Amino acid sequence: MNKDELNLNSFGQQLIITGLTRLVEEEGYTAHEAFRLLETIKRNTFHALLEIQKESKTK
């Protein structure tokens, strides 16, 4: 399976989907608002994830 494909057996992907669903169902976001927030989260966590990736490769 390609890493760019949806994999519903992936716990990490399940958490992302659950988080987006909760934003819409429980917190009153529209689908567009939830995806805009996801983009903001991506921008704010990208560099930290790169650092985590580098550290895990050196172990």
PDB file of C-alpha atoms in Angstrom:
ATOM      1  CA  MET A   1       0.000   0.000   0.000  1.00  0.00           C
ATOM      2  CA  ASN A   2       1.239   3.466  -0.919  1.00  0.00           C
ATOM      3  CA  LYS A   3       1.817   5.786   2.067  1.00  0.00           C
ATOM      4  CA  ASP A   4      -0.373   8.413   0.346  1.00  0.00           C
ATOM      5  CA  GLU A   5      -3.384   6.074   0.317  1.00  0.00           C
ATOM      6  CA  LEU A   6      -6.024   5.994   3.013  1.00  0.00           C
ATOM      7  CA  ASN A   7      -5.452   3.052   5.345  1.00  0.00           C
ATOM      8  CA  LEU A   8      -8.297   2.612   7.806  1.00  0.00           C
ATOM      9  CA  ASN A   9      -6.244   0.001   9.660  1.00  0.00           C
ATOM     10  CA  SER A  10      -3.715   2.686  10.641  1.00  0.00           C
ATOM     11  CA  PHE A  11      -4.318   3.896  14.190  1.00  0.00           C
ATOM     12  CA  GLY A  12      -2.694   7.245  13.390  1.00  0.00           C
ATOM     13  CA  GLN A  13      -5.012   7.814  10.435  1.00  0.00           C
ATOM     14  CA  GLN A  14      -7.990   6.737  12.539  1.00  0.00           C
ATOM     15  CA  LEU A  15      -7.067   9.409  15.100  1.00  0.00           C
ATOM     16  CA  ILE A  16      -6.928  12.117  12.424  1.00  0.00           C
ATOM     17  CA  ILE A  17     -10.326  11.097  11.023  1.00  0.00           C
ATOM     18  CA  THR A  18     -11.816  10.889  14.519  1.00  0.00           C
ATOM     19  CA  GLY A  19     -10.440  14.330  15.361  1.00  0.00           C
ATOM     20  CA  LEU A  20     -11.929  15.902  12.246  1.00  0.00           C
ATOM     21  CA  THR A  21     -15.251  14.173  12.888  1.00  0.00           C
ATOM     22  CA  ARG A  22     -15.327  15.404  16.469  1.00  0.00           C
ATOM     23  CA  LEU A  23     -14.640  18.980  15.369  1.00  0.00           C
ATOM     24  CA  VAL A  24     -17.724  18.831  13.147  1.00  0.00           C
ATOM     25  CA  GLU A  25     -20.075  16.750  15.319  1.00  0.00           C
ATOM     26  CA  GLU A  26     -19.142  17.889  18.819  1.00  0.00           C
ATOM     27  CA  GLU A  27     -17.482  21.289  18.453  1.00  0.00           C
ATOM     28  CA  GLY A  28     -19.666  22.879  15.793  1.00  0.00           C
ATOM     29  CA  TYR A  29     -17.097  23.357  13.032  1.00  0.00           C
ATOM     30  CA  THR A  30     -18.190  23.189   9.418  1.00  0.00           C
ATOM     31  CA  ALA A  31     -16.296  20.761   7.201  1.00  0.00           C
ATOM     32  CA  HIS A  32     -14.503  23.716   5.579  1.00  0.00           C
ATOM     33  CA  GLU A  33     -13.543  25.150   8.974  1.00  0.00           C
ATOM     34  CA  ALA A  34     -12.237  21.771  10.147  1.00  0.00           C
ATOM     35  CA  PHE A  35     -10.036  21.439   7.068  1.00  0.00           C
ATOM     36  CA  ARG A  36      -8.766  25.022   7.397  1.00  0.00           C
ATOM     37  CA  LEU A  37      -7.827  24.215  10.989  1.00  0.00           C
ATOM     38  CA  LEU A  38      -6.097  21.044   9.798  1.00  0.00           C
ATOM     39  CA  GLU A  39      -3.984  23.176   7.437  1.00  0.00           C
ATOM     40  CA  THR A  40      -3.054  25.464  10.346  1.00  0.00           C
ATOM     41  CA  ILE A  41      -2.128  22.454  12.459  1.00  0.00           C
ATOM     42  CA  LYS A  42       0.020  21.106   9.609  1.00  0.00           C
ATOM     43  CA  ARG A  43       1.891  24.406   9.290  1.00  0.00           C
ATOM     44  CA  ASN A  44       2.474  24.618  13.044  1.00  0.00           C
ATOM     45  CA  THR A  45       3.671  21.047  13.530  1.00  0.00           C
ATOM     46  CA  PHE A  46       5.645  20.354  10.350  1.00  0.00           C
ATOM     47  CA  HIS A  47       9.073  21.388  11.656  1.00  0.00           C
ATOM     48  CA  ALA A  48       8.601  19.544  14.943  1.00  0.00           C
ATOM     49  CA  LEU A  49       7.682  16.387  13.028  1.00  0.00           C
ATOM     50  CA  LEU A  50      10.823  16.749  10.894  1.00  0.00           C
ATOM     51  CA  GLU A  51      12.917  16.898  14.071  1.00  0.00           C
ATOM     52  CA  ILE A  52      11.167  13.816  15.458  1.00  0.00           C
ATOM     53  CA  GLN A  53      11.809  12.014  12.170  1.00  0.00           C
ATOM     54  CA  LYS A  54      15.521  12.920  12.262  1.00  0.00           C
ATOM     55  CA  GLU A  55      15.864  11.750  15.864  1.00  0.00           C
ATOM     56  CA  SER A  56      14.168   8.430  15.172  1.00  0.00           C
ATOM     57  CA  LYS A  57      16.550   7.758  12.254  1.00  0.00           C
ATOM     58  CA  THR A  58      19.624   8.289  14.446  1.00  0.00           C
ATOM     59  CA  LYS A  59      18.553   5.692  17.031  1.00  0.00           C
TER      60      LYS A  59
END
